Amino acid sequence: MKAAVLRAPRDLRIEQSDPPVLAPDSVRVRVSIAGLCGTDYRIWSGDRPVRYPRIMGHEFVGVVEAVGAAVTTVRPGDRVAVEPNYSCGVCPLCREGNRNLCLARVAVGIDVDGCFAQSASVPARCCRPVPAGASDEQLLLTEPLAVVVRAVSRGTPRPGERAAVLGVGTLGLLALQVLRVRGARVLALGRTTKRFDLARELGAEATHRIGDGDLGAVGRAFSGREGVDLVVETAGTAEAVAHALELVRPGGRVVLTGLPHEPTSVSFFGVVRREVTILGSMIYQDEFPEAMRLLAAGQVRTQALVTHRFALDALDAAFAAHRDPASIKVAVVP
Ligand SMILES: [Zn+2]
Ligand SMILES: [Zn+2]
C-alpha cells in the first residue's frame, strides 16, 4: 500500500509498503477520505514529537478490507467511521466508563500508524458502521464533531439559554450548530471576521471580533443579563480561557475543549466569587453515534467547512493549505 510516512519533523515521504499483518482483533480499513487537523500539523512540524517513522492521520472514513480471525462486529465491505482512540478496557477509569481518560489510551495516527495511507489497521472496536445515505464527505467530520458533542453535553445547555462559542475554526463552527440543535442561542467569537458570515449561516445569532471592546459588555449585551450562561471554548489558546471567564455570567459554565499548550494564568478570584463552573472536555466517550446521526440528518452541516482536497501524494501541500487562513478543513483523498 501507498502511505505518507513521517521520517522526522517535516520529512514526509510517500512510500510503498506491505500492510501490517492483522492482529486477531484488528481490521484493515481502506481509507476513502481523511481529514487533517491541528494535531497532525503539530506532529508534522515537530511541535509534538512522536516515534518515527510514523503514518499520521486520525480522522477518517473508509471501507473494511480485511478482518482479523477474532473479529465478529464488522465484515469486509462495511463502510465505517473510525474512532481513532482506544483504551485498555480494564483499568478503573475504563471500567467506570471514563475510557477517554484512560492513562494507557492509544491514539491512532499519533501513538500508532494512522490514515494518511491507502489503508489503516485499527482494533475492530474502533470501527463504527456508518448510517446508510450519508456520504463519506458528510461523515468526514465525525471525529471532530464527536469532540464537540461531548463538550457541548458537558456544558448541559438548556433551551433558550445564551451560549458563546470561542473560536470559529472547525470545532467552533461545529459547536455552534450543536448548541443550536440543543436549543441554545449562540454568540460566535473569533479573532477575524472572515468566517462570521458562515457562522451566521450555520446558526449563530450574533458574532463578535475579539479585540473590539470589552468582552464582559459583549456577553451582557447578548444575554440581556450578567453574561452568557455557557461558554464553549474551542480556540485552544491561553487567552481564550480568560476570554471565556469574561463572557460567562455568575453561576455560569465554561467548557474548555481546545488544548492550550502554553501556561495559562487564570484569575481564580472571579471563579470563586462568581461561582463559575469550569469543565474540561477530552475527546469523546460514546459520542460517535450521535455525531454520525447529526451529520446524516443534516442537523450539522459540514459542506462549507471542507475547503480543500488533496491526493495523498500532495500531503505536503495539504499541510501548507492547513496554515492558509482561508482553509477550514483540509481533506486527503488517498
Ligand atoms: Zn483531529
Ligand atoms: Zn484503561
PDB file of C-alpha atoms in Angstrom, residues 111-293:
ATOM      1  CA  ASP A 111       0.966   6.544  19.064  1.00  0.00           C
ATOM      2  CA  VAL A 112       0.372   4.049  16.255  1.00  0.00           C
ATOM      3  CA  ASP A 113       0.118   4.436  12.487  1.00  0.00           C
ATOM      4  CA  GLY A 114      -2.890   6.276  11.132  1.00  0.00           C
ATOM      5  CA  CYS A 115      -4.816   7.051   7.993  1.00  0.00           C
ATOM      6  CA  PHE A 116      -2.628   9.126   5.660  1.00  0.00           C
ATOM      7  CA  ALA A 117      -2.265   5.953   3.637  1.00  0.00           C
ATOM      8  CA  GLN A 118      -4.330   3.815   1.303  1.00  0.00           C
ATOM      9  CA  SER A 119      -5.319   1.653   4.260  1.00  0.00           C
ATOM     10  CA  ALA A 120      -5.037   1.661   8.047  1.00  0.00           C
ATOM     11  CA  SER A 121      -5.244  -1.123  10.613  1.00  0.00           C
ATOM     12  CA  VAL A 122      -7.176  -0.481  13.807  1.00  0.00           C
ATOM     13  CA  PRO A 123      -8.834  -2.594  16.508  1.00  0.00           C
ATOM     14  CA  ALA A 124     -12.319  -3.687  15.441  1.00  0.00           C
ATOM     15  CA  ARG A 125     -13.851  -1.810  18.367  1.00  0.00           C
ATOM     16  CA  CYS A 126     -12.751   1.466  16.757  1.00  0.00           C
ATOM     17  CA  CYS A 127     -14.900   0.833  13.681  1.00  0.00           C
ATOM     18  CA  ARG A 128     -18.355   2.388  13.701  1.00  0.00           C
ATOM     19  CA  PRO A 129     -20.619   1.321  10.836  1.00  0.00           C
ATOM     20  CA  VAL A 130     -21.997   4.456   9.232  1.00  0.00           C
ATOM     21  CA  PRO A 131     -25.646   5.263   8.566  1.00  0.00           C
ATOM     22  CA  ALA A 132     -26.839   4.489   5.044  1.00  0.00           C
ATOM     23  CA  GLY A 133     -27.396   7.537   2.904  1.00  0.00           C
ATOM     24  CA  ALA A 134     -24.678   9.663   4.470  1.00  0.00           C
ATOM     25  CA  SER A 135     -21.797  10.351   2.100  1.00  0.00           C
ATOM     26  CA  ASP A 136     -18.142   9.847   3.002  1.00  0.00           C
ATOM     27  CA  GLU A 137     -17.594  13.570   2.762  1.00  0.00           C
ATOM     28  CA  GLN A 138     -20.548  14.254   5.068  1.00  0.00           C
ATOM     29  CA  LEU A 139     -19.087  11.850   7.607  1.00  0.00           C
ATOM     30  CA  LEU A 140     -15.537  13.160   7.325  1.00  0.00           C
ATOM     31  CA  LEU A 141     -16.064  15.417  10.305  1.00  0.00           C
ATOM     32  CA  THR A 142     -17.488  12.695  12.567  1.00  0.00           C
ATOM     33  CA  GLU A 143     -14.412  12.688  14.813  1.00  0.00           C
ATOM     34  CA  PRO A 144     -14.172  16.434  15.472  1.00  0.00           C
ATOM     35  CA  LEU A 145     -17.950  16.544  15.801  1.00  0.00           C
ATOM     36  CA  ALA A 146     -17.830  13.823  18.461  1.00  0.00           C
ATOM     37  CA  VAL A 147     -15.361  16.028  20.364  1.00  0.00           C
ATOM     38  CA  VAL A 148     -17.811  18.905  20.122  1.00  0.00           C
ATOM     39  CA  VAL A 149     -20.887  16.847  21.040  1.00  0.00           C
ATOM     40  CA  ARG A 150     -19.137  15.845  24.237  1.00  0.00           C
ATOM     41  CA  ALA A 151     -18.004  19.390  25.008  1.00  0.00           C
ATOM     42  CA  VAL A 152     -21.494  20.789  24.498  1.00  0.00           C
ATOM     43  CA  SER A 153     -23.043  17.989  26.537  1.00  0.00           C
ATOM     44  CA  ARG A 154     -20.603  18.694  29.377  1.00  0.00           C
ATOM     45  CA  GLY A 155     -21.993  22.239  29.412  1.00  0.00           C
ATOM     46  CA  THR A 156     -25.628  20.983  29.714  1.00  0.00           C
ATOM     47  CA  PRO A 157     -27.251  23.719  27.620  1.00  0.00           C
ATOM     48  CA  ARG A 158     -30.944  24.238  28.197  1.00  0.00           C
ATOM     49  CA  PRO A 159     -33.341  25.503  25.517  1.00  0.00           C
ATOM     50  CA  GLY A 160     -33.364  29.273  25.372  1.00  0.00           C
ATOM     51  CA  GLU A 161     -30.047  29.679  27.145  1.00  0.00           C
ATOM     52  CA  ARG A 162     -27.460  32.053  25.725  1.00  0.00           C
ATOM     53  CA  ALA A 163     -24.160  30.448  24.800  1.00  0.00           C
ATOM     54  CA  ALA A 164     -20.901  31.819  23.460  1.00  0.00           C
ATOM     55  CA  VAL A 165     -18.504  29.854  21.276  1.00  0.00           C
ATOM     56  CA  LEU A 166     -14.890  30.995  21.306  1.00  0.00           C
ATOM     57  CA  GLY A 167     -13.190  30.266  18.015  1.00  0.00           C
ATOM     58  CA  VAL A 168     -14.654  29.906  14.531  1.00  0.00           C
ATOM     59  CA  GLY A 169     -12.435  27.126  13.236  1.00  0.00           C
ATOM     60  CA  THR A 170     -13.725  23.625  12.558  1.00  0.00           C
ATOM     61  CA  LEU A 171     -14.588  22.947  16.207  1.00  0.00           C
ATOM     62  CA  GLY A 172     -16.247  26.322  16.748  1.00  0.00           C
ATOM     63  CA  LEU A 173     -18.366  26.077  13.604  1.00  0.00           C
ATOM     64  CA  LEU A 174     -19.474  22.612  14.689  1.00  0.00           C
ATOM     65  CA  ALA A 175     -20.074  23.661  18.309  1.00  0.00           C
ATOM     66  CA  LEU A 176     -22.410  26.483  17.402  1.00  0.00           C
ATOM     67  CA  GLN A 177     -24.511  24.067  15.363  1.00  0.00           C
ATOM     68  CA  VAL A 178     -24.728  21.506  18.168  1.00  0.00           C
ATOM     69  CA  LEU A 179     -25.697  24.258  20.601  1.00  0.00           C
ATOM     70  CA  ARG A 180     -28.449  25.336  18.189  1.00  0.00           C
ATOM     71  CA  VAL A 181     -29.711  21.764  17.959  1.00  0.00           C
ATOM     72  CA  ARG A 182     -29.924  21.779  21.770  1.00  0.00           C
ATOM     73  CA  GLY A 183     -31.970  24.979  21.669  1.00  0.00           C
ATOM     74  CA  ALA A 184     -29.373  27.486  22.828  1.00  0.00           C
ATOM     75  CA  ARG A 185     -28.931  30.907  21.225  1.00  0.00           C
ATOM     76  CA  VAL A 186     -25.366  31.387  20.117  1.00  0.00           C
ATOM     77  CA  LEU A 187     -22.851  34.206  20.002  1.00  0.00           C
ATOM     78  CA  ALA A 188     -19.748  33.256  17.976  1.00  0.00           C
ATOM     79  CA  LEU A 189     -16.459  34.994  18.692  1.00  0.00           C
ATOM     80  CA  GLY A 190     -13.236  34.913  16.715  1.00  0.00           C
ATOM     81  CA  ARG A 191     -10.074  36.845  16.025  1.00  0.00           C
ATOM     82  CA  THR A 192     -11.068  37.783  12.487  1.00  0.00           C
ATOM     83  CA  THR A 193     -14.406  38.499  10.894  1.00  0.00           C
ATOM     84  CA  LYS A 194     -13.833  36.356   7.843  1.00  0.00           C
ATOM     85  CA  ARG A 195     -15.868  33.362   8.985  1.00  0.00           C
ATOM     86  CA  PHE A 196     -18.640  35.347  10.601  1.00  0.00           C
ATOM     87  CA  ASP A 197     -20.940  35.110   7.560  1.00  0.00           C
ATOM     88  CA  LEU A 198     -20.539  31.344   7.611  1.00  0.00           C
ATOM     89  CA  ALA A 199     -21.079  31.234  11.385  1.00  0.00           C
ATOM     90  CA  ARG A 200     -24.345  33.134  10.964  1.00  0.00           C
ATOM     91  CA  GLU A 201     -25.416  30.928   8.085  1.00  0.00           C
ATOM     92  CA  LEU A 202     -24.814  27.888  10.298  1.00  0.00           C
ATOM     93  CA  GLY A 203     -26.925  29.310  13.111  1.00  0.00           C
ATOM     94  CA  ALA A 204     -25.012  31.893  15.133  1.00  0.00           C
ATOM     95  CA  GLU A 205     -27.351  34.687  16.129  1.00  0.00           C
ATOM     96  CA  ALA A 206     -24.546  37.175  16.681  1.00  0.00           C
ATOM     97  CA  THR A 207     -20.818  37.415  16.087  1.00  0.00           C
ATOM     98  CA  HIS A 208     -18.077  39.435  17.705  1.00  0.00           C
ATOM     99  CA  ARG A 209     -14.468  40.069  16.792  1.00  0.00           C
ATOM    100  CA  ILE A 210     -12.166  39.551  19.759  1.00  0.00           C
ATOM    101  CA  GLY A 211     -10.236  42.756  20.283  1.00  0.00           C
ATOM    102  CA  ASP A 212     -13.230  45.012  19.631  1.00  0.00           C
ATOM    103  CA  GLY A 213     -14.181  46.212  23.065  1.00  0.00           C
ATOM    104  CA  ASP A 214     -14.797  44.642  26.421  1.00  0.00           C
ATOM    105  CA  LEU A 215     -15.957  41.029  26.323  1.00  0.00           C
ATOM    106  CA  GLY A 216     -17.872  41.353  29.592  1.00  0.00           C
ATOM    107  CA  ALA A 217     -20.025  44.024  27.986  1.00  0.00           C
ATOM    108  CA  VAL A 218     -20.448  41.867  24.866  1.00  0.00           C
ATOM    109  CA  GLY A 219     -21.632  38.921  26.976  1.00  0.00           C
ATOM    110  CA  ARG A 220     -24.058  41.150  28.870  1.00  0.00           C
ATOM    111  CA  ALA A 221     -25.446  42.714  25.712  1.00  0.00           C
ATOM    112  CA  PHE A 222     -26.010  39.345  24.025  1.00  0.00           C
ATOM    113  CA  SER A 223     -27.548  37.681  27.058  1.00  0.00           C
ATOM    114  CA  GLY A 224     -29.567  40.638  28.303  1.00  0.00           C
ATOM    115  CA  ARG A 225     -28.263  39.803  31.766  1.00  0.00           C
ATOM    116  CA  GLU A 226     -24.994  39.462  33.676  1.00  0.00           C
ATOM    117  CA  GLY A 227     -23.268  37.398  30.994  1.00  0.00           C
ATOM    118  CA  VAL A 228     -23.847  34.265  28.941  1.00  0.00           C
ATOM    119  CA  ASP A 229     -24.982  31.046  30.601  1.00  0.00           C
ATOM    120  CA  LEU A 230     -22.436  28.867  28.897  1.00  0.00           C
ATOM    121  CA  VAL A 231     -19.155  29.319  27.043  1.00  0.00           C
ATOM    122  CA  VAL A 232     -17.688  26.613  24.845  1.00  0.00           C
ATOM    123  CA  GLU A 233     -14.028  27.350  24.238  1.00  0.00           C
ATOM    124  CA  THR A 234     -12.561  25.808  21.072  1.00  0.00           C
ATOM    125  CA  ALA A 235      -9.669  28.149  20.317  1.00  0.00           C
ATOM    126  CA  GLY A 236      -7.119  26.281  22.400  1.00  0.00           C
ATOM    127  CA  THR A 237      -5.154  29.372  23.371  1.00  0.00           C
ATOM    128  CA  ALA A 238      -4.212  30.587  26.831  1.00  0.00           C
ATOM    129  CA  GLU A 239      -6.039  33.855  26.405  1.00  0.00           C
ATOM    130  CA  ALA A 240      -9.246  32.121  25.298  1.00  0.00           C
ATOM    131  CA  VAL A 241      -9.590  30.812  28.861  1.00  0.00           C
ATOM    132  CA  ALA A 242      -9.534  34.383  30.178  1.00  0.00           C
ATOM    133  CA  HIS A 243     -11.997  35.456  27.478  1.00  0.00           C
ATOM    134  CA  ALA A 244     -14.383  32.690  28.487  1.00  0.00           C
ATOM    135  CA  LEU A 245     -14.320  33.894  32.080  1.00  0.00           C
ATOM    136  CA  GLU A 246     -15.093  37.448  30.947  1.00  0.00           C
ATOM    137  CA  LEU A 247     -18.104  36.331  28.921  1.00  0.00           C
ATOM    138  CA  VAL A 248     -19.760  33.981  31.404  1.00  0.00           C
ATOM    139  CA  ARG A 249     -22.328  35.108  33.949  1.00  0.00           C
ATOM    140  CA  PRO A 250     -22.036  34.457  37.670  1.00  0.00           C
ATOM    141  CA  GLY A 251     -23.177  30.869  38.180  1.00  0.00           C
ATOM    142  CA  GLY A 252     -22.477  30.026  34.537  1.00  0.00           C
ATOM    143  CA  ARG A 253     -20.452  27.227  32.948  1.00  0.00           C
ATOM    144  CA  VAL A 254     -17.295  27.254  30.878  1.00  0.00           C
ATOM    145  CA  VAL A 255     -16.279  24.196  28.878  1.00  0.00           C
ATOM    146  CA  LEU A 256     -12.688  24.052  27.688  1.00  0.00           C
ATOM    147  CA  THR A 257     -12.119  21.753  24.746  1.00  0.00           C
ATOM    148  CA  GLY A 258      -9.223  23.437  22.983  1.00  0.00           C
ATOM    149  CA  LEU A 259      -5.880  22.383  24.386  1.00  0.00           C
ATOM    150  CA  PRO A 260      -3.829  25.398  25.405  1.00  0.00           C
ATOM    151  CA  HIS A 261      -0.257  24.169  25.200  1.00  0.00           C
ATOM    152  CA  GLU A 262       1.239  27.224  26.841  1.00  0.00           C
ATOM    153  CA  PRO A 263       0.851  28.041  30.553  1.00  0.00           C
ATOM    154  CA  THR A 264      -2.312  29.974  31.274  1.00  0.00           C
ATOM    155  CA  SER A 265      -2.850  32.467  34.035  1.00  0.00           C
ATOM    156  CA  VAL A 266      -6.401  32.448  35.336  1.00  0.00           C
ATOM    157  CA  SER A 267      -7.816  34.753  37.964  1.00  0.00           C
ATOM    158  CA  PHE A 268      -9.428  32.260  40.321  1.00  0.00           C
ATOM    159  CA  PHE A 269     -10.724  35.110  42.443  1.00  0.00           C
ATOM    160  CA  GLY A 270     -13.531  35.653  39.932  1.00  0.00           C
ATOM    161  CA  VAL A 271     -14.117  31.920  39.533  1.00  0.00           C
ATOM    162  CA  VAL A 272     -14.816  31.645  43.280  1.00  0.00           C
ATOM    163  CA  ARG A 273     -16.681  34.924  43.730  1.00  0.00           C
ATOM    164  CA  ARG A 274     -18.870  34.260  40.709  1.00  0.00           C
ATOM    165  CA  GLU A 275     -19.199  30.514  41.273  1.00  0.00           C
ATOM    166  CA  VAL A 276     -18.208  29.734  37.707  1.00  0.00           C
ATOM    167  CA  THR A 277     -18.055  26.068  36.816  1.00  0.00           C
ATOM    168  CA  ILE A 278     -15.051  25.263  34.618  1.00  0.00           C
ATOM    169  CA  LEU A 279     -15.211  21.914  32.873  1.00  0.00           C
ATOM    170  CA  GLY A 280     -12.558  20.213  30.803  1.00  0.00           C
ATOM    171  CA  SER A 281     -13.733  18.065  27.929  1.00  0.00           C
ATOM    172  CA  MET A 282     -11.413  15.468  26.442  1.00  0.00           C
ATOM    173  CA  ILE A 283     -12.226  13.880  23.079  1.00  0.00           C
ATOM    174  CA  TYR A 284     -15.232  11.548  23.464  1.00  0.00           C
ATOM    175  CA  GLN A 285     -16.614   8.538  25.251  1.00  0.00           C
ATOM    176  CA  ASP A 286     -19.718   7.385  23.397  1.00  0.00           C
ATOM    177  CA  GLU A 287     -20.439  10.409  21.232  1.00  0.00           C
ATOM    178  CA  PHE A 288     -19.651   8.865  17.825  1.00  0.00           C
ATOM    179  CA  PRO A 289     -23.175   7.566  17.169  1.00  0.00           C
ATOM    180  CA  GLU A 290     -24.767  10.927  17.945  1.00  0.00           C
ATOM    181  CA  ALA A 291     -22.197  12.723  15.797  1.00  0.00           C
ATOM    182  CA  MET A 292     -22.972  10.428  12.848  1.00  0.00           C
ATOM    183  CA  ARG A 293     -26.706  10.845  13.396  1.00  0.00           C
TER     184      ARG A 293
END
